[in-house]
Short mmCIF file of C-alpha atoms in Angstrom, two decimals:
data_model
loop_
_atom_site.label_atom_id
_atom_site.label_comp_id
_atom_site.label_asym_id
_atom_site.label_seq_id
_atom_site.Cartn_x
_atom_site.Cartn_y
_atom_site.Cartn_z
CA UNK K 1 1.26 -76.73 -7.12
CA UNK K 2 4.02 -75.81 -9.36
CA UNK K 3 2.63 -78.93 -11.76
CA UNK K 4 1.26 -78.65 -15.08
CA UNK K 5 -0.72 -81.83 -14.48
CA UNK K 6 -2.42 -80.03 -11.21
CA UNK K 7 -2.63 -76.62 -13.36
CA UNK K 8 -4.26 -78.21 -16.30
CA UNK K 9 -6.80 -80.03 -14.13
CA UNK K 10 -7.19 -77.03 -12.51
CA UNK K 11 -8.25 -75.57 -16.15
CA UNK K 12 -10.27 -78.38 -17.00
CA UNK K 13 -12.24 -77.65 -13.82
CA UNK K 14 -12.78 -74.34 -14.86
CA UNK K 15 -15.52 -74.67 -16.64
CA UNK K 16 -17.62 -77.22 -15.24
CA UNK K 17 -17.73 -80.09 -12.75
CA UNK K 18 -15.98 -83.80 -14.34
CA UNK K 19 -15.48 -87.28 -13.57
CA UNK K 20 -12.10 -88.88 -13.53
CA UNK K 21 -12.95 -90.42 -16.77
CA UNK K 22 -13.53 -87.36 -18.31
CA UNK K 23 -10.65 -86.16 -17.08
CA UNK K 24 -8.58 -88.69 -18.11
CA UNK K 25 -9.85 -87.90 -21.63
CA UNK K 26 -8.72 -84.54 -21.72
CA UNK K 27 -5.34 -84.91 -19.89
CA UNK K 28 -4.53 -88.15 -21.07
CA UNK K 29 -1.65 -90.15 -19.59
CA UNK K 30 -2.10 -92.89 -17.17
CA UNK K 31 -5.46 -92.63 -15.24
CA UNK K 32 -4.25 -93.50 -11.62
CA UNK K 33 -2.20 -90.13 -12.19
CA UNK K 34 -4.73 -87.75 -13.23
CA UNK K 35 -6.50 -89.52 -9.91
CA UNK K 36 -3.89 -89.01 -7.87
CA UNK K 37 -2.97 -85.09 -8.81
CA UNK K 38 -7.07 -84.89 -8.13
CA UNK K 39 -6.55 -85.75 -4.33
CA UNK K 40 -3.67 -83.39 -4.15
CA UNK K 41 -5.27 -80.86 -4.91
CA UNK K 42 -8.30 -81.39 -3.07
CA UNK K 43 -6.10 -81.87 0.05
CA UNK K 44 -5.28 -78.40 -0.87
CA UNK K 45 -8.27 -77.47 -0.07
CA UNK K 46 -8.81 -76.02 -4.12
CA UNK K 47 -11.26 -78.96 -5.43
CA UNK K 48 -14.00 -80.79 -4.09
CA UNK K 49 -15.90 -83.92 -4.99
CA UNK K 50 -19.85 -84.97 -4.98
CA UNK K 51 -20.09 -88.62 -5.59
CA UNK K 52 -23.17 -88.92 -8.71
CA UNK K 53 -23.84 -93.10 -8.74
CA UNK K 54 -20.84 -94.97 -9.31
CA UNK K 55 -18.92 -92.03 -10.46
CA UNK K 56 -17.39 -88.69 -8.73
CA UNK K 57 -17.45 -85.50 -10.12
CA UNK K 58 -14.66 -82.90 -9.71
CA UNK K 59 -15.14 -79.05 -9.35
CA UNK K 60 -13.23 -75.97 -8.26
CA UNK K 61 -13.84 -75.02 -4.39
CA UNK K 62 -14.62 -71.49 -4.82
CA UNK K 63 -15.18 -71.30 -0.92
CA UNK K 64 -11.47 -70.70 -0.42
CA UNK K 65 -8.87 -68.48 -2.21
CA UNK K 66 -6.35 -69.85 -3.28
CA UNK K 67 -6.41 -67.76 -6.54
CA UNK K 68 -3.15 -66.03 -6.01
CA UNK K 69 -1.00 -68.99 -5.10
CA UNK K 70 -2.41 -70.54 -8.71
CA UNK K 71 -1.40 -67.73 -10.68
CA UNK K 72 2.24 -67.27 -9.41
CA UNK K 73 2.91 -71.13 -10.02
CA UNK K 74 0.92 -70.75 -13.33
CA UNK K 75 3.20 -67.95 -14.41
CA UNK K 76 6.36 -69.67 -13.17
CA UNK K 77 5.10 -72.86 -15.26
CA UNK K 78 4.67 -70.78 -18.15
CA UNK K 79 8.07 -68.79 -17.96
CA UNK K 80 9.60 -73.05 -17.42
CA UNK K 81 7.88 -74.22 -20.81
CA UNK K 82 8.06 -70.91 -22.67
CA UNK K 83 4.59 -71.19 -25.22
CA UNK K 84 3.98 -74.87 -24.75
CA UNK K 85 1.25 -74.36 -21.73
CA UNK K 86 -1.35 -72.29 -23.33
CA UNK K 87 -1.77 -74.23 -26.42
CA UNK K 88 -1.75 -77.71 -24.34
CA UNK K 89 -4.65 -75.85 -22.10
CA UNK K 90 -6.16 -74.21 -25.04
CA UNK K 91 -6.87 -78.03 -26.15
CA UNK K 92 -7.38 -79.13 -23.02
CA UNK K 93 -10.58 -76.67 -23.12
CA UNK K 94 -11.58 -78.01 -26.37
CA UNK K 95 -11.70 -81.48 -25.27
CA UNK K 96 -13.50 -80.93 -21.94
CA UNK K 97 -16.29 -78.41 -24.00
CA UNK K 98 -16.71 -81.14 -26.20
CA UNK K 99 -17.24 -83.74 -23.50
CA UNK K 100 -19.78 -80.88 -21.16
CA UNK K 101 -21.84 -80.09 -24.32
CA UNK K 102 -22.25 -84.44 -25.12
CA UNK K 103 -23.61 -84.36 -21.73
CA UNK K 104 -25.94 -81.10 -21.94
CA UNK K 105 -26.84 -83.15 -26.09
CA UNK K 106 -27.66 -86.55 -24.69
CA UNK K 107 -30.44 -84.72 -22.39
CA UNK K 108 -31.69 -82.89 -24.98
CA UNK K 109 -31.75 -85.58 -27.38
CA UNK K 110 -33.82 -87.67 -24.40
CA UNK K 111 -36.88 -84.79 -24.18
CA UNK K 112 -37.03 -84.84 -27.82
CA UNK K 113 -37.71 -88.15 -28.37
CA UNK K 114 -40.41 -88.14 -25.35
CA UNK K 115 -41.64 -85.01 -25.96
CA UNK K 116 -45.33 -86.36 -26.59
CA UNK K 117 -45.18 -88.82 -23.27
CA UNK K 118 -43.63 -86.08 -20.90
CA UNK K 119 -46.71 -84.92 -19.13
CA UNK K 120 -47.32 -88.61 -18.20
CA UNK K 121 -43.63 -89.66 -17.30
CA UNK K 122 -42.99 -86.54 -15.20
CA UNK K 123 -46.39 -87.47 -13.30
CA UNK K 124 -44.76 -91.02 -12.43
CA UNK K 125 -41.30 -89.40 -11.38
CA UNK K 126 -42.57 -86.55 -9.65
CA UNK K 127 -45.47 -86.28 -7.39
CA UNK K 128 -46.48 -82.56 -7.27
CA UNK K 129 -49.75 -82.17 -5.71
CA UNK K 130 -47.62 -81.97 -2.22
CA UNK K 131 -46.07 -78.25 -3.21
CA UNK K 132 -47.87 -76.86 -6.23
CA UNK K 133 -50.52 -74.77 -4.25
CA UNK K 134 -47.61 -73.34 -2.60
CA UNK K 135 -45.43 -72.67 -5.79
CA UNK K 136 -48.72 -71.20 -7.51
CA UNK K 137 -49.30 -68.76 -4.33
CA UNK K 138 -45.40 -67.48 -4.38
CA UNK K 139 -45.96 -66.11 -8.10
CA UNK K 140 -47.33 -62.56 -8.21
CA UNK K 141 -50.24 -62.23 -11.10
CA UNK K 142 -48.40 -58.97 -12.31
CA UNK K 143 -44.91 -60.00 -12.45
CA UNK K 144 -42.57 -60.82 -15.64
CA UNK K 145 -41.38 -64.08 -15.23
CA UNK K 146 -39.88 -67.24 -16.52
CA UNK K 147 -40.17 -70.88 -16.41
CA UNK K 148 -36.45 -72.04 -16.65
CA UNK K 149 -36.88 -75.54 -18.96
CA UNK K 150 -40.54 -75.36 -19.20
CA UNK K 151 -40.87 -78.24 -21.40
CA UNK K 152 -44.40 -78.86 -22.95
CA UNK K 153 -45.65 -76.83 -20.64
CA UNK K 154 -47.22 -78.50 -18.24
CA UNK K 155 -46.45 -75.94 -14.97
CA UNK K 156 -47.05 -73.04 -17.31
CA UNK K 157 -50.74 -73.83 -18.23
CA UNK K 158 -51.40 -73.83 -14.22
CA UNK K 159 -50.53 -70.02 -14.31
CA UNK K 160 -52.22 -68.86 -17.46
CA UNK K 161 -53.77 -66.36 -17.94
CA UNK K 162 -51.87 -64.22 -15.44
CA UNK K 163 -51.54 -59.70 -16.20
CA UNK K 164 -47.37 -59.84 -15.83
CA UNK K 165 -45.41 -60.79 -19.25
CA UNK K 166 -44.96 -64.70 -19.63
CA UNK K 167 -42.12 -66.47 -20.73
CA UNK K 168 -40.87 -70.29 -21.60
CA UNK K 169 -37.44 -71.46 -21.96
CA UNK K 170 -36.51 -74.68 -23.06
CA UNK K 171 -33.57 -76.75 -24.79
CA UNK K 172 -35.49 -79.08 -26.97
CA UNK K 173 -37.48 -78.17 -29.93
CA UNK K 174 -39.46 -80.65 -29.56
CA UNK K 175 -40.71 -79.70 -26.37
CA UNK K 176 -41.39 -76.42 -27.43
CA UNK K 177 -43.59 -77.67 -29.87
CA UNK K 178 -45.90 -79.54 -27.36
CA UNK K 179 -45.71 -76.27 -25.44
CA UNK K 180 -47.24 -74.20 -28.45
CA UNK K 181 -49.88 -76.82 -29.00
CA UNK K 182 -50.65 -76.82 -25.37
CA UNK K 183 -50.58 -73.11 -25.03
CA UNK K 184 -51.39 -71.65 -28.15
CA UNK K 185 -55.04 -69.86 -26.39
CA UNK K 186 -52.84 -67.76 -23.60
CA UNK K 187 -50.32 -64.75 -24.59
CA UNK K 188 -47.05 -66.81 -23.57
CA UNK K 189 -43.58 -66.08 -25.48
CA UNK K 190 -41.87 -69.53 -25.79
CA UNK K 191 -37.82 -69.30 -26.50
CA UNK K 192 -35.60 -71.90 -27.72
CA UNK K 193 -31.97 -71.61 -25.59
CA UNK K 194 -29.88 -73.06 -22.96
CA UNK K 195 -29.63 -72.62 -19.24
CA UNK K 196 -26.26 -71.70 -19.15
CA UNK K 197 -27.06 -69.00 -22.29
CA UNK K 198 -30.70 -68.14 -21.38
CA UNK K 199 -32.36 -65.86 -24.90
CA UNK K 200 -33.34 -62.71 -22.50
CA UNK K 201 -31.67 -59.80 -22.25
CA UNK K 202 -30.34 -58.48 -18.49
CA UNK K 203 -32.31 -57.60 -15.65
CA UNK K 204 -35.29 -58.34 -17.41
CA UNK K 205 -37.02 -60.52 -15.28
CA UNK K 206 -39.22 -60.16 -11.91
CA UNK K 207 -39.42 -63.85 -11.21
CA UNK K 208 -36.93 -66.67 -12.15
CA UNK K 209 -38.99 -70.26 -11.79
CA UNK K 210 -36.15 -73.41 -12.05
CA UNK K 211 -38.84 -75.90 -11.79
CA UNK K 212 -37.25 -79.87 -11.90
CA UNK K 213 -35.00 -78.20 -14.19
CA UNK K 214 -31.48 -77.93 -12.89
CA UNK K 215 -31.16 -81.71 -12.07
CA UNK K 216 -31.19 -81.81 -15.84
CA UNK K 217 -27.99 -79.30 -16.19
CA UNK K 218 -24.27 -79.80 -16.68
CA UNK K 219 -22.92 -77.65 -13.92
CA UNK K 220 -26.27 -75.57 -12.14
CA UNK K 221 -23.96 -72.90 -11.09
CA UNK K 222 -23.19 -71.93 -14.94
CA UNK K 223 -26.89 -71.71 -14.72
CA UNK K 224 -27.31 -69.75 -11.94
CA UNK K 225 -24.98 -67.49 -12.89
CA UNK K 226 -26.93 -66.38 -16.09
CA UNK K 227 -30.30 -67.04 -14.33
CA UNK K 228 -28.68 -63.67 -11.91
CA UNK K 229 -27.83 -61.66 -14.99
CA UNK K 230 -31.27 -61.73 -16.08
CA UNK K 231 -33.38 -60.95 -13.13
CA UNK K 232 -33.91 -57.48 -12.13
CA UNK K 233 -32.52 -56.07 -9.06
CA UNK K 234 -34.91 -56.43 -6.28
CA UNK K 235 -36.27 -59.62 -8.37
CA UNK K 236 -36.12 -63.32 -7.00
CA UNK K 237 -35.14 -66.27 -7.79
CA UNK K 238 -37.69 -69.60 -7.23
CA UNK K 239 -36.34 -73.06 -7.65
CA UNK K 240 -37.94 -76.50 -7.15
CA UNK K 241 -35.83 -79.38 -6.77
CA UNK K 242 -35.07 -82.63 -5.39
CA UNK K 243 -33.08 -83.61 -2.51
CA UNK K 244 -30.09 -85.44 -2.49
CA UNK K 245 -30.50 -89.07 -3.15
CA UNK K 246 -28.92 -92.32 -4.39
CA UNK K 247 -31.90 -93.34 -6.72
CA UNK K 248 -29.53 -94.13 -9.84
CA UNK K 249 -32.43 -95.16 -11.84
CA UNK K 250 -33.20 -91.63 -12.28
CA UNK K 251 -30.03 -91.12 -14.11
CA UNK K 252 -30.96 -93.92 -16.20
CA UNK K 253 -34.64 -93.21 -16.97
CA UNK K 254 -34.58 -89.88 -17.05
CA UNK K 255 -31.18 -88.33 -18.24
CA UNK K 256 -30.33 -86.63 -14.95
CA UNK K 257 -27.70 -85.53 -13.73
CA UNK K 258 -27.58 -84.64 -10.59
CA UNK K 259 -29.28 -87.06 -7.68
CA UNK K 260 -30.65 -84.55 -6.13
CA UNK K 261 -28.58 -81.68 -4.87
CA UNK K 262 -27.08 -81.37 -1.25
CA UNK K 263 -29.20 -77.71 0.09
CA UNK K 264 -26.59 -76.62 1.95
CA UNK K 265 -24.36 -76.92 -1.35
CA UNK K 266 -27.28 -75.22 -3.18
CA UNK K 267 -27.49 -72.32 -1.09
CA UNK K 268 -23.68 -72.00 -1.42
CA UNK K 269 -23.92 -71.65 -5.07
CA UNK K 270 -27.04 -69.11 -5.06
CA UNK K 271 -24.73 -67.04 -2.75
CA UNK K 272 -21.95 -67.45 -5.34
CA UNK K 273 -24.22 -66.52 -8.28
CA UNK K 274 -25.27 -63.20 -6.23
CA UNK K 275 -28.23 -63.98 -4.63
CA UNK K 276 -28.83 -63.36 -0.91
CA UNK K 277 -31.86 -63.38 1.42
CA UNK K 278 -32.24 -67.00 0.91
CA UNK K 279 -35.08 -69.51 2.19
CA UNK K 280 -35.94 -73.12 1.72
CA UNK K 281 -38.57 -75.48 2.66
CA UNK K 282 -39.40 -79.10 2.13
CA UNK K 283 -42.24 -80.86 1.05
CA UNK K 284 -43.64 -84.67 0.16
CA UNK K 285 -43.00 -87.96 1.63
CA UNK K 286 -39.76 -88.23 3.42
CA UNK K 287 -39.17 -83.92 2.53
CA UNK K 288 -37.67 -84.98 -0.47
CA UNK K 289 -38.12 -82.21 -2.19
CA UNK K 290 -37.11 -78.69 -1.38
CA UNK K 291 -38.37 -75.17 -2.59
CA UNK K 292 -35.84 -72.16 -2.22
CA UNK K 293 -36.56 -68.48 -3.07
CA UNK K 294 -33.39 -65.90 -2.97
CA UNK K 295 -33.57 -62.07 -4.06
CA UNK K 296 -31.09 -60.82 -6.84
CA UNK K 297 -28.97 -57.60 -4.61
#
């Protein structure tokens, strides 16, 4: 473990999930060297990978506890290299943030460009008929709710009018403009923001809904952590998303960052964020859609 490249990889992956090409851009040197050290870290149980299309995306494995070993070797290497390592890691972190922001901005640009057509595009992509009734039944009328990635307001319109406070958040200004037009007769707050940095104060939300949005997020655990922050104690998260698939066209046509989710992995993320009492059900032909609820402790 006392190897500079491996420590740099761990530092970069602490910021999010990255593929070999992106890690090579951050670390430099030979790509084969990056791949070699990734294999060592994976064998040690410190990182894992998930295949998305043609790429393997690596992330830290939070189910293990190598923190003390990493810290020990980090200190030893820092003492060996004097003051050079912190500067190297800072530079790596900046390059990683630029890459992750680029990924996020690509999705934002896509949604800005198709905002006026999204209602038709979404219906072609996802048939909501198999679960829409069940979903609306799970949302209490008097609760303070937020739809995360509300887009052009298609689903919010299904819920309104309602007694409780209703908030919609999206990172696309063009999508929010469409939502404003669609929902202008209703009492709803629309806010511009990223799911990883929600424009909502702590402990304000009874129910946070993420409906077919997290597969567009660069690294969903970051979003889940911020969702946990805004939900009240005893409040709930409700996620509807795609089960893991291998249809690469979804990424090319709809800016999907994840080809659905393995529900075991997703449950682990939910628990790591701090939620409990996870329940999952499946819908649609071949159970391609999952619905998950969990409670904030």
